[in-house]
């Protein structure tokens, strides 16, 4: 039996340390591993190295360093690696940099009271949307997005509300990177259809997700603006399609736009 066969999949044999000149590269690789672990519940060392495109020994050294600082964790019984508590603590520090979520709290609660549906707050990030917070509907059947959930922009109400505020060139650049993957029969998968949809959203001031990400779920959203007239976030209501009838959508869109305008003012933005 050779060394590779004997070696546990969570702990490769030791190799010589990296040179001093590789300090920045090591940081970049460490951040890459954190990003991979953040998207997985748990993952083996072999899979981490394969997906990161680096030697297993290099990945292991980086993971050990991150583990020493509690950015990652290791399950001895399964030999799997997981994101650590320190990564969560530092990640949530981002919210301390802005008062967006705090300002949105009471506004979202009012939106739930007015519509009876779940309210969501999301921000753009590298061509995706990240859900920051949610105020849940009292209804037993409701939409749920865990804080930190990432979604593609073309298949969500909040995402399309944000896309509509970008230039055509910016949207085309995003499409080249992200594409238009299909999730349901209603997902927009053609660029010309998406641009027509974004033009409609710009004209009416709100967006509509008609079961484009999840079958049976609809969403109405509107953008929130910062001080330089840029869309910094989007607020929405979402829930089962059975409750999002055409008359209700008209009411919801008005309520969501009012809430987005209130939040824009609360953070010092320009309506």
PDB file of C-alpha atoms in Angstrom:
ATOM      1  CA  UNK A   1       0.000   0.000   0.000  1.00  0.00           C
ATOM      2  CA  UNK A   2       1.522   3.362  -1.034  1.00  0.00           C
ATOM      3  CA  UNK A   3       1.619   6.572   1.043  1.00  0.00           C
ATOM      4  CA  UNK A   4      -1.307   8.140  -0.812  1.00  0.00           C
ATOM      5  CA  UNK A   5      -3.501   5.155   0.097  1.00  0.00           C
ATOM      6  CA  UNK A   6      -2.493   5.228   3.770  1.00  0.00           C
ATOM      7  CA  UNK A   7      -2.929   8.947   4.182  1.00  0.00           C
ATOM      8  CA  UNK A   8      -6.322  10.031   5.653  1.00  0.00           C
ATOM      9  CA  UNK A   9      -8.255  12.170   3.204  1.00  0.00           C
ATOM     10  CA  UNK A  10      -8.398  15.026   5.739  1.00  0.00           C
ATOM     11  CA  UNK A  11      -4.676  15.078   6.473  1.00  0.00           C
ATOM     12  CA  UNK A  12      -2.087  14.847   3.663  1.00  0.00           C
ATOM     13  CA  UNK A  13       1.597  14.251   4.358  1.00  0.00           C
ATOM     14  CA  UNK A  14       3.635  17.317   5.235  1.00  0.00           C
ATOM     15  CA  UNK A  15       5.677  19.123   2.595  1.00  0.00           C
ATOM     16  CA  UNK A  16       8.105  22.028   2.669  1.00  0.00           C
ATOM     17  CA  UNK A  17       6.647  25.383   3.664  1.00  0.00           C
ATOM     18  CA  UNK A  18       5.878  28.106   1.162  1.00  0.00           C
ATOM     19  CA  UNK A  19       8.468  30.795   0.521  1.00  0.00           C
ATOM     20  CA  UNK A  20       8.236  34.278   2.013  1.00  0.00           C
ATOM     21  CA  UNK A  21       7.471  35.681  -1.436  1.00  0.00           C
ATOM     22  CA  UNK A  22       4.220  33.707  -1.599  1.00  0.00           C
ATOM     23  CA  UNK A  23       2.574  35.622   1.267  1.00  0.00           C
ATOM     24  CA  UNK A  24       0.013  37.456  -0.870  1.00  0.00           C
ATOM     25  CA  UNK A  25      -0.717  34.349  -2.937  1.00  0.00           C
ATOM     26  CA  UNK A  26      -1.336  32.399   0.259  1.00  0.00           C
ATOM     27  CA  UNK A  27      -3.817  35.043   1.401  1.00  0.00           C
ATOM     28  CA  UNK A  28      -5.641  34.901  -1.919  1.00  0.00           C
ATOM     29  CA  UNK A  29      -5.792  31.117  -1.724  1.00  0.00           C
ATOM     30  CA  UNK A  30      -7.002  31.207   1.856  1.00  0.00           C
ATOM     31  CA  UNK A  31      -9.812  33.572   0.934  1.00  0.00           C
ATOM     32  CA  UNK A  32     -10.673  31.298  -1.983  1.00  0.00           C
ATOM     33  CA  UNK A  33     -11.015  28.356   0.405  1.00  0.00           C
ATOM     34  CA  UNK A  34     -13.204  30.403   2.742  1.00  0.00           C
ATOM     35  CA  UNK A  35     -15.488  31.203  -0.167  1.00  0.00           C
ATOM     36  CA  UNK A  36     -15.771  27.520  -1.070  1.00  0.00           C
ATOM     37  CA  UNK A  37     -16.541  26.485   2.489  1.00  0.00           C
ATOM     38  CA  UNK A  38     -19.126  29.244   2.857  1.00  0.00           C
ATOM     39  CA  UNK A  39     -21.119  27.667   0.024  1.00  0.00           C
ATOM     40  CA  UNK A  40     -20.984  24.114   1.423  1.00  0.00           C
ATOM     41  CA  UNK A  41     -22.218  22.573   4.672  1.00  0.00           C
ATOM     42  CA  UNK A  42     -19.177  20.304   4.783  1.00  0.00           C
ATOM     43  CA  UNK A  43     -16.613  19.142   2.259  1.00  0.00           C
ATOM     44  CA  UNK A  44     -13.578  16.823   2.135  1.00  0.00           C
ATOM     45  CA  UNK A  45     -10.030  18.049   1.693  1.00  0.00           C
ATOM     46  CA  UNK A  46      -9.739  16.272  -1.645  1.00  0.00           C
ATOM     47  CA  UNK A  47     -12.830  18.010  -2.987  1.00  0.00           C
ATOM     48  CA  UNK A  48     -11.709  21.404  -1.655  1.00  0.00           C
ATOM     49  CA  UNK A  49      -8.326  21.113  -3.374  1.00  0.00           C
ATOM     50  CA  UNK A  50      -9.891  19.891  -6.607  1.00  0.00           C
ATOM     51  CA  UNK A  51     -12.404  22.738  -6.788  1.00  0.00           C
ATOM     52  CA  UNK A  52      -9.837  25.341  -5.756  1.00  0.00           C
ATOM     53  CA  UNK A  53      -7.347  24.069  -8.329  1.00  0.00           C
ATOM     54  CA  UNK A  54      -4.465  23.736  -5.891  1.00  0.00           C
ATOM     55  CA  UNK A  55      -2.332  20.884  -4.485  1.00  0.00           C
ATOM     56  CA  UNK A  56      -3.906  19.007  -1.597  1.00  0.00           C
ATOM     57  CA  UNK A  57      -0.914  19.749   0.635  1.00  0.00           C
ATOM     58  CA  UNK A  58      -1.245  23.494  -0.014  1.00  0.00           C
ATOM     59  CA  UNK A  59      -4.967  23.446   0.722  1.00  0.00           C
ATOM     60  CA  UNK A  60      -4.320  21.542   3.936  1.00  0.00           C
ATOM     61  CA  UNK A  61      -1.697  24.025   5.217  1.00  0.00           C
ATOM     62  CA  UNK A  62      -4.048  26.918   4.541  1.00  0.00           C
ATOM     63  CA  UNK A  63      -6.953  25.167   6.232  1.00  0.00           C
ATOM     64  CA  UNK A  64      -4.854  24.442   9.317  1.00  0.00           C
ATOM     65  CA  UNK A  65      -3.957  28.131   9.584  1.00  0.00           C
ATOM     66  CA  UNK A  66      -7.598  29.139   9.176  1.00  0.00           C
ATOM     67  CA  UNK A  67      -8.590  26.528  11.746  1.00  0.00           C
ATOM     68  CA  UNK A  68      -6.105  27.935  14.265  1.00  0.00           C
ATOM     69  CA  UNK A  69      -7.974  31.225  14.021  1.00  0.00           C
ATOM     70  CA  UNK A  70     -11.426  29.524  14.044  1.00  0.00           C
ATOM     71  CA  UNK A  71     -12.293  30.609  10.509  1.00  0.00           C
ATOM     72  CA  UNK A  72     -12.834  26.955   9.590  1.00  0.00           C
ATOM     73  CA  UNK A  73     -13.617  23.821  11.561  1.00  0.00           C
ATOM     74  CA  UNK A  74     -12.728  20.157  11.073  1.00  0.00           C
ATOM     75  CA  UNK A  75     -14.879  17.115  11.855  1.00  0.00           C
ATOM     76  CA  UNK A  76     -12.543  14.369  13.114  1.00  0.00           C
ATOM     77  CA  UNK A  77     -15.144  11.630  12.638  1.00  0.00           C
ATOM     78  CA  UNK A  78     -15.945  12.357   8.976  1.00  0.00           C
ATOM     79  CA  UNK A  79     -12.696  14.110   7.981  1.00  0.00           C
ATOM     80  CA  UNK A  80     -14.759  16.973   6.557  1.00  0.00           C
ATOM     81  CA  UNK A  81     -14.053  20.693   6.688  1.00  0.00           C
ATOM     82  CA  UNK A  82     -16.677  23.358   7.510  1.00  0.00           C
ATOM     83  CA  UNK A  83     -16.908  27.117   7.833  1.00  0.00           C
ATOM     84  CA  UNK A  84     -16.026  28.338  11.330  1.00  0.00           C
ATOM     85  CA  UNK A  85     -17.620  30.674  13.835  1.00  0.00           C
ATOM     86  CA  UNK A  86     -15.009  33.411  13.372  1.00  0.00           C
ATOM     87  CA  UNK A  87     -15.938  33.710   9.695  1.00  0.00           C
ATOM     88  CA  UNK A  88     -19.522  34.335  10.756  1.00  0.00           C
ATOM     89  CA  UNK A  89     -18.495  36.911  13.366  1.00  0.00           C
ATOM     90  CA  UNK A  90     -16.396  38.906  10.937  1.00  0.00           C
ATOM     91  CA  UNK A  91     -18.955  38.522   8.163  1.00  0.00           C
ATOM     92  CA  UNK A  92     -21.704  40.000  10.302  1.00  0.00           C
ATOM     93  CA  UNK A  93     -19.387  42.921  11.008  1.00  0.00           C
ATOM     94  CA  UNK A  94     -20.230  44.120   7.508  1.00  0.00           C
ATOM     95  CA  UNK A  95     -23.693  44.992   8.729  1.00  0.00           C
ATOM     96  CA  UNK A  96     -22.164  47.207  11.416  1.00  0.00           C
ATOM     97  CA  UNK A  97     -20.601  49.317   8.674  1.00  0.00           C
ATOM     98  CA  UNK A  98     -23.953  50.421   7.354  1.00  0.00           C
ATOM     99  CA  UNK A  99     -27.246  51.286   8.996  1.00  0.00           C
ATOM    100  CA  UNK A 100     -29.298  49.830   6.158  1.00  0.00           C
ATOM    101  CA  UNK A 101     -30.590  46.779   8.009  1.00  0.00           C
ATOM    102  CA  UNK A 102     -31.340  48.704  11.188  1.00  0.00           C
ATOM    103  CA  UNK A 103     -33.182  51.388   9.236  1.00  0.00           C
ATOM    104  CA  UNK A 104     -35.155  48.739   7.354  1.00  0.00           C
ATOM    105  CA  UNK A 105     -36.355  46.853  10.434  1.00  0.00           C
ATOM    106  CA  UNK A 106     -39.447  48.890  11.317  1.00  0.00           C
ATOM    107  CA  UNK A 107     -40.210  49.605   7.644  1.00  0.00           C
ATOM    108  CA  UNK A 108     -40.259  45.894   6.849  1.00  0.00           C
ATOM    109  CA  UNK A 109     -42.490  45.200   9.834  1.00  0.00           C
ATOM    110  CA  UNK A 110     -44.922  47.849   8.608  1.00  0.00           C
ATOM    111  CA  UNK A 111     -44.810  46.297   5.137  1.00  0.00           C
ATOM    112  CA  UNK A 112     -45.735  42.895   6.568  1.00  0.00           C
ATOM    113  CA  UNK A 113     -48.591  44.452   8.538  1.00  0.00           C
ATOM    114  CA  UNK A 114     -49.893  46.209   5.419  1.00  0.00           C
ATOM    115  CA  UNK A 115     -49.620  43.284   2.974  1.00  0.00           C
ATOM    116  CA  UNK A 116     -49.770  40.222   5.206  1.00  0.00           C
ATOM    117  CA  UNK A 117     -46.786  38.798   3.308  1.00  0.00           C
ATOM    118  CA  UNK A 118     -43.125  38.234   4.131  1.00  0.00           C
ATOM    119  CA  UNK A 119     -40.843  41.247   3.568  1.00  0.00           C
ATOM    120  CA  UNK A 120     -37.252  40.852   2.384  1.00  0.00           C
ATOM    121  CA  UNK A 121     -34.194  43.090   2.183  1.00  0.00           C
ATOM    122  CA  UNK A 122     -31.375  42.284  -0.253  1.00  0.00           C
ATOM    123  CA  UNK A 123     -28.224  43.915  -1.607  1.00  0.00           C
ATOM    124  CA  UNK A 124     -26.250  43.363  -4.841  1.00  0.00           C
ATOM    125  CA  UNK A 125     -22.921  41.556  -4.683  1.00  0.00           C
ATOM    126  CA  UNK A 126     -20.740  40.572  -7.639  1.00  0.00           C
ATOM    127  CA  UNK A 127     -23.654  40.006  -9.993  1.00  0.00           C
ATOM    128  CA  UNK A 128     -25.812  38.221  -7.401  1.00  0.00           C
ATOM    129  CA  UNK A 129     -28.177  39.346  -4.674  1.00  0.00           C
ATOM    130  CA  UNK A 130     -27.642  38.548  -1.005  1.00  0.00           C
ATOM    131  CA  UNK A 131     -30.616  38.518   1.357  1.00  0.00           C
ATOM    132  CA  UNK A 132     -29.738  40.522   4.473  1.00  0.00           C
ATOM    133  CA  UNK A 133     -32.883  40.172   6.552  1.00  0.00           C
ATOM    134  CA  UNK A 134     -36.496  39.132   6.516  1.00  0.00           C
ATOM    135  CA  UNK A 135     -39.690  40.024   8.384  1.00  0.00           C
ATOM    136  CA  UNK A 136     -41.909  36.969   8.310  1.00  0.00           C
ATOM    137  CA  UNK A 137     -45.577  36.846   7.464  1.00  0.00           C
ATOM    138  CA  UNK A 138     -47.947  35.476  10.135  1.00  0.00           C
ATOM    139  CA  UNK A 139     -49.398  33.136   7.502  1.00  0.00           C
ATOM    140  CA  UNK A 140     -48.460  29.456   7.994  1.00  0.00           C
ATOM    141  CA  UNK A 141     -47.352  29.127   4.340  1.00  0.00           C
ATOM    142  CA  UNK A 142     -44.731  31.753   3.552  1.00  0.00           C
ATOM    143  CA  UNK A 143     -41.472  32.424   1.784  1.00  0.00           C
ATOM    144  CA  UNK A 144     -38.223  31.968   3.694  1.00  0.00           C
ATOM    145  CA  UNK A 145     -34.713  33.194   2.868  1.00  0.00           C
ATOM    146  CA  UNK A 146     -31.995  32.659   5.449  1.00  0.00           C
ATOM    147  CA  UNK A 147     -29.823  35.788   5.964  1.00  0.00           C
ATOM    148  CA  UNK A 148     -26.801  35.437   3.706  1.00  0.00           C
ATOM    149  CA  UNK A 149     -28.683  33.484   1.041  1.00  0.00           C
ATOM    150  CA  UNK A 150     -27.284  34.278  -2.405  1.00  0.00           C
ATOM    151  CA  UNK A 151     -29.397  34.216  -5.578  1.00  0.00           C
ATOM    152  CA  UNK A 152     -28.933  35.031  -9.250  1.00  0.00           C
ATOM    153  CA  UNK A 153     -30.364  38.402 -10.178  1.00  0.00           C
ATOM    154  CA  UNK A 154     -32.349  37.495 -13.294  1.00  0.00           C
ATOM    155  CA  UNK A 155     -34.564  35.017 -11.427  1.00  0.00           C
ATOM    156  CA  UNK A 156     -35.653  37.082  -8.441  1.00  0.00           C
ATOM    157  CA  UNK A 157     -37.784  40.141  -7.837  1.00  0.00           C
ATOM    158  CA  UNK A 158     -35.109  41.959  -5.845  1.00  0.00           C
ATOM    159  CA  UNK A 159     -32.490  41.018  -8.419  1.00  0.00           C
ATOM    160  CA  UNK A 160     -34.451  42.349 -11.372  1.00  0.00           C
ATOM    161  CA  UNK A 161     -35.256  45.553  -9.464  1.00  0.00           C
ATOM    162  CA  UNK A 162     -31.505  46.105  -9.064  1.00  0.00           C
ATOM    163  CA  UNK A 163     -30.612  45.038 -12.602  1.00  0.00           C
ATOM    164  CA  UNK A 164     -33.066  47.579 -13.991  1.00  0.00           C
ATOM    165  CA  UNK A 165     -30.952  50.377 -12.526  1.00  0.00           C
ATOM    166  CA  UNK A 166     -27.801  49.289 -14.375  1.00  0.00           C
ATOM    167  CA  UNK A 167     -26.768  50.337 -17.851  1.00  0.00           C
ATOM    168  CA  UNK A 168     -27.179  47.945 -20.752  1.00  0.00           C
ATOM    169  CA  UNK A 169     -23.404  47.522 -20.903  1.00  0.00           C
ATOM    170  CA  UNK A 170     -23.249  46.603 -17.225  1.00  0.00           C
ATOM    171  CA  UNK A 171     -26.055  44.069 -17.610  1.00  0.00           C
ATOM    172  CA  UNK A 172     -24.393  42.538 -20.696  1.00  0.00           C
ATOM    173  CA  UNK A 173     -21.140  42.160 -18.766  1.00  0.00           C
ATOM    174  CA  UNK A 174     -23.002  40.380 -15.968  1.00  0.00           C
ATOM    175  CA  UNK A 175     -24.743  38.061 -18.411  1.00  0.00           C
ATOM    176  CA  UNK A 176     -21.397  37.063 -19.896  1.00  0.00           C
ATOM    177  CA  UNK A 177     -20.235  36.009 -16.444  1.00  0.00           C
ATOM    178  CA  UNK A 178     -23.412  34.612 -14.940  1.00  0.00           C
ATOM    179  CA  UNK A 179     -25.519  33.537 -17.903  1.00  0.00           C
ATOM    180  CA  UNK A 180     -29.276  33.030 -17.666  1.00  0.00           C
ATOM    181  CA  UNK A 181     -29.741  29.567 -16.142  1.00  0.00           C
ATOM    182  CA  UNK A 182     -33.277  28.207 -16.040  1.00  0.00           C
ATOM    183  CA  UNK A 183     -34.931  27.266 -12.747  1.00  0.00           C
ATOM    184  CA  UNK A 184     -38.580  26.946 -13.767  1.00  0.00           C
ATOM    185  CA  UNK A 185     -40.635  27.135 -16.958  1.00  0.00           C
ATOM    186  CA  UNK A 186     -41.098  30.850 -16.253  1.00  0.00           C
ATOM    187  CA  UNK A 187     -37.433  31.792 -15.807  1.00  0.00           C
ATOM    188  CA  UNK A 188     -36.205  34.410 -18.281  1.00  0.00           C
ATOM    189  CA  UNK A 189     -33.487  32.683 -20.316  1.00  0.00           C
ATOM    190  CA  UNK A 190     -33.167  34.975 -23.349  1.00  0.00           C
ATOM    191  CA  UNK A 191     -31.237  38.272 -23.167  1.00  0.00           C
ATOM    192  CA  UNK A 192     -33.741  40.139 -25.363  1.00  0.00           C
ATOM    193  CA  UNK A 193     -36.587  39.083 -23.073  1.00  0.00           C
ATOM    194  CA  UNK A 194     -34.598  40.188 -20.028  1.00  0.00           C
ATOM    195  CA  UNK A 195     -33.828  43.622 -21.489  1.00  0.00           C
ATOM    196  CA  UNK A 196     -37.503  44.104 -22.354  1.00  0.00           C
ATOM    197  CA  UNK A 197     -38.411  43.143 -18.785  1.00  0.00           C
ATOM    198  CA  UNK A 198     -35.865  45.575 -17.325  1.00  0.00           C
ATOM    199  CA  UNK A 199     -37.217  48.379 -19.495  1.00  0.00           C
ATOM    200  CA  UNK A 200     -40.716  47.670 -18.165  1.00  0.00           C
ATOM    201  CA  UNK A 201     -39.410  47.654 -14.578  1.00  0.00           C
ATOM    202  CA  UNK A 202     -37.693  51.020 -15.050  1.00  0.00           C
ATOM    203  CA  UNK A 203     -40.930  52.479 -16.360  1.00  0.00           C
ATOM    204  CA  UNK A 204     -43.165  51.244 -13.548  1.00  0.00           C
ATOM    205  CA  UNK A 205     -40.666  51.441 -10.684  1.00  0.00           C
ATOM    206  CA  UNK A 206     -41.132  47.886  -9.400  1.00  0.00           C
ATOM    207  CA  UNK A 207     -40.382  44.314 -10.452  1.00  0.00           C
ATOM    208  CA  UNK A 208     -42.325  41.056 -10.405  1.00  0.00           C
ATOM    209  CA  UNK A 209     -41.005  37.523  -9.978  1.00  0.00           C
ATOM    210  CA  UNK A 210     -43.708  35.281 -11.449  1.00  0.00           C
ATOM    211  CA  UNK A 211     -42.561  31.840 -10.232  1.00  0.00           C
ATOM    212  CA  UNK A 212     -39.235  32.397 -12.011  1.00  0.00           C
ATOM    213  CA  UNK A 213     -37.084  30.929  -9.233  1.00  0.00           C
ATOM    214  CA  UNK A 214     -39.486  28.679  -7.346  1.00  0.00           C
ATOM    215  CA  UNK A 215     -42.699  27.141  -8.644  1.00  0.00           C
ATOM    216  CA  UNK A 216     -45.661  28.410  -6.650  1.00  0.00           C
ATOM    217  CA  UNK A 217     -43.884  31.492  -5.268  1.00  0.00           C
ATOM    218  CA  UNK A 218     -44.205  35.112  -6.393  1.00  0.00           C
ATOM    219  CA  UNK A 219     -42.448  38.292  -5.370  1.00  0.00           C
ATOM    220  CA  UNK A 220     -42.860  42.046  -5.854  1.00  0.00           C
ATOM    221  CA  UNK A 221     -39.812  44.291  -5.292  1.00  0.00           C
ATOM    222  CA  UNK A 222     -38.564  47.876  -5.596  1.00  0.00           C
ATOM    223  CA  UNK A 223     -35.077  49.420  -5.426  1.00  0.00           C
ATOM    224  CA  UNK A 224     -33.636  51.401  -2.527  1.00  0.00           C
ATOM    225  CA  UNK A 225     -31.312  54.274  -3.468  1.00  0.00           C
ATOM    226  CA  UNK A 226     -28.182  55.682  -1.890  1.00  0.00           C
ATOM    227  CA  UNK A 227     -26.891  59.230  -1.702  1.00  0.00           C
ATOM    228  CA  UNK A 228     -25.530  59.122  -5.262  1.00  0.00           C
ATOM    229  CA  UNK A 229     -28.788  57.908  -6.797  1.00  0.00           C
ATOM    230  CA  UNK A 230     -27.448  54.368  -7.126  1.00  0.00           C
ATOM    231  CA  UNK A 231     -29.547  51.306  -6.223  1.00  0.00           C
ATOM    232  CA  UNK A 232     -27.891  49.992  -3.043  1.00  0.00           C
ATOM    233  CA  UNK A 233     -30.574  47.484  -2.064  1.00  0.00           C
ATOM    234  CA  UNK A 234     -34.050  46.228  -2.847  1.00  0.00           C
ATOM    235  CA  UNK A 235     -37.038  45.537  -0.642  1.00  0.00           C
ATOM    236  CA  UNK A 236     -39.771  43.051  -1.501  1.00  0.00           C
ATOM    237  CA  UNK A 237     -42.738  41.001  -0.402  1.00  0.00           C
ATOM    238  CA  UNK A 238     -42.927  37.336  -1.354  1.00  0.00           C
ATOM    239  CA  UNK A 239     -45.298  34.449  -0.839  1.00  0.00           C
ATOM    240  CA  UNK A 240     -47.429  31.733  -2.441  1.00  0.00           C
ATOM    241  CA  UNK A 241     -48.805  32.494  -5.902  1.00  0.00           C
ATOM    242  CA  UNK A 242     -52.326  31.713  -4.685  1.00  0.00           C
ATOM    243  CA  UNK A 243     -52.199  34.842  -2.505  1.00  0.00           C
ATOM    244  CA  UNK A 244     -50.418  36.974  -5.123  1.00  0.00           C
ATOM    245  CA  UNK A 245     -53.420  37.467  -7.407  1.00  0.00           C
ATOM    246  CA  UNK A 246     -53.473  40.272  -9.996  1.00  0.00           C
ATOM    247  CA  UNK A 247     -55.479  42.683  -7.788  1.00  0.00           C
ATOM    248  CA  UNK A 248     -53.160  41.939  -4.857  1.00  0.00           C
ATOM    249  CA  UNK A 249     -50.045  42.499  -6.971  1.00  0.00           C
ATOM    250  CA  UNK A 250     -51.258  46.006  -7.761  1.00  0.00           C
ATOM    251  CA  UNK A 251     -51.685  46.733  -4.043  1.00  0.00           C
ATOM    252  CA  UNK A 252     -48.382  45.056  -3.146  1.00  0.00           C
ATOM    253  CA  UNK A 253     -46.427  47.029  -5.740  1.00  0.00           C
ATOM    254  CA  UNK A 254     -47.675  50.320  -4.337  1.00  0.00           C
ATOM    255  CA  UNK A 255     -46.865  49.246  -0.781  1.00  0.00           C
ATOM    256  CA  UNK A 256     -43.387  48.033  -1.724  1.00  0.00           C
ATOM    257  CA  UNK A 257     -42.578  51.259  -3.574  1.00  0.00           C
ATOM    258  CA  UNK A 258     -43.645  53.317  -0.566  1.00  0.00           C
ATOM    259  CA  UNK A 259     -41.495  51.182   1.704  1.00  0.00           C
ATOM    260  CA  UNK A 260     -38.502  51.467  -0.622  1.00  0.00           C
ATOM    261  CA  UNK A 261     -38.918  55.254  -0.687  1.00  0.00           C
ATOM    262  CA  UNK A 262     -39.101  55.370   3.125  1.00  0.00           C
ATOM    263  CA  UNK A 263     -35.936  53.295   3.426  1.00  0.00           C
ATOM    264  CA  UNK A 264     -34.164  55.443   0.839  1.00  0.00           C
ATOM    265  CA  UNK A 265     -34.939  58.541   2.910  1.00  0.00           C
ATOM    266  CA  UNK A 266     -33.968  56.796   6.148  1.00  0.00           C
ATOM    267  CA  UNK A 267     -30.440  56.066   4.897  1.00  0.00           C
ATOM    268  CA  UNK A 268     -29.990  59.505   3.368  1.00  0.00           C
ATOM    269  CA  UNK A 269     -30.538  58.421  -0.200  1.00  0.00           C
ATOM    270  CA  UNK A 270     -32.176  60.190  -3.096  1.00  0.00           C
ATOM    271  CA  UNK A 271     -35.677  59.026  -3.962  1.00  0.00           C
TER     272      UNK A 271
END
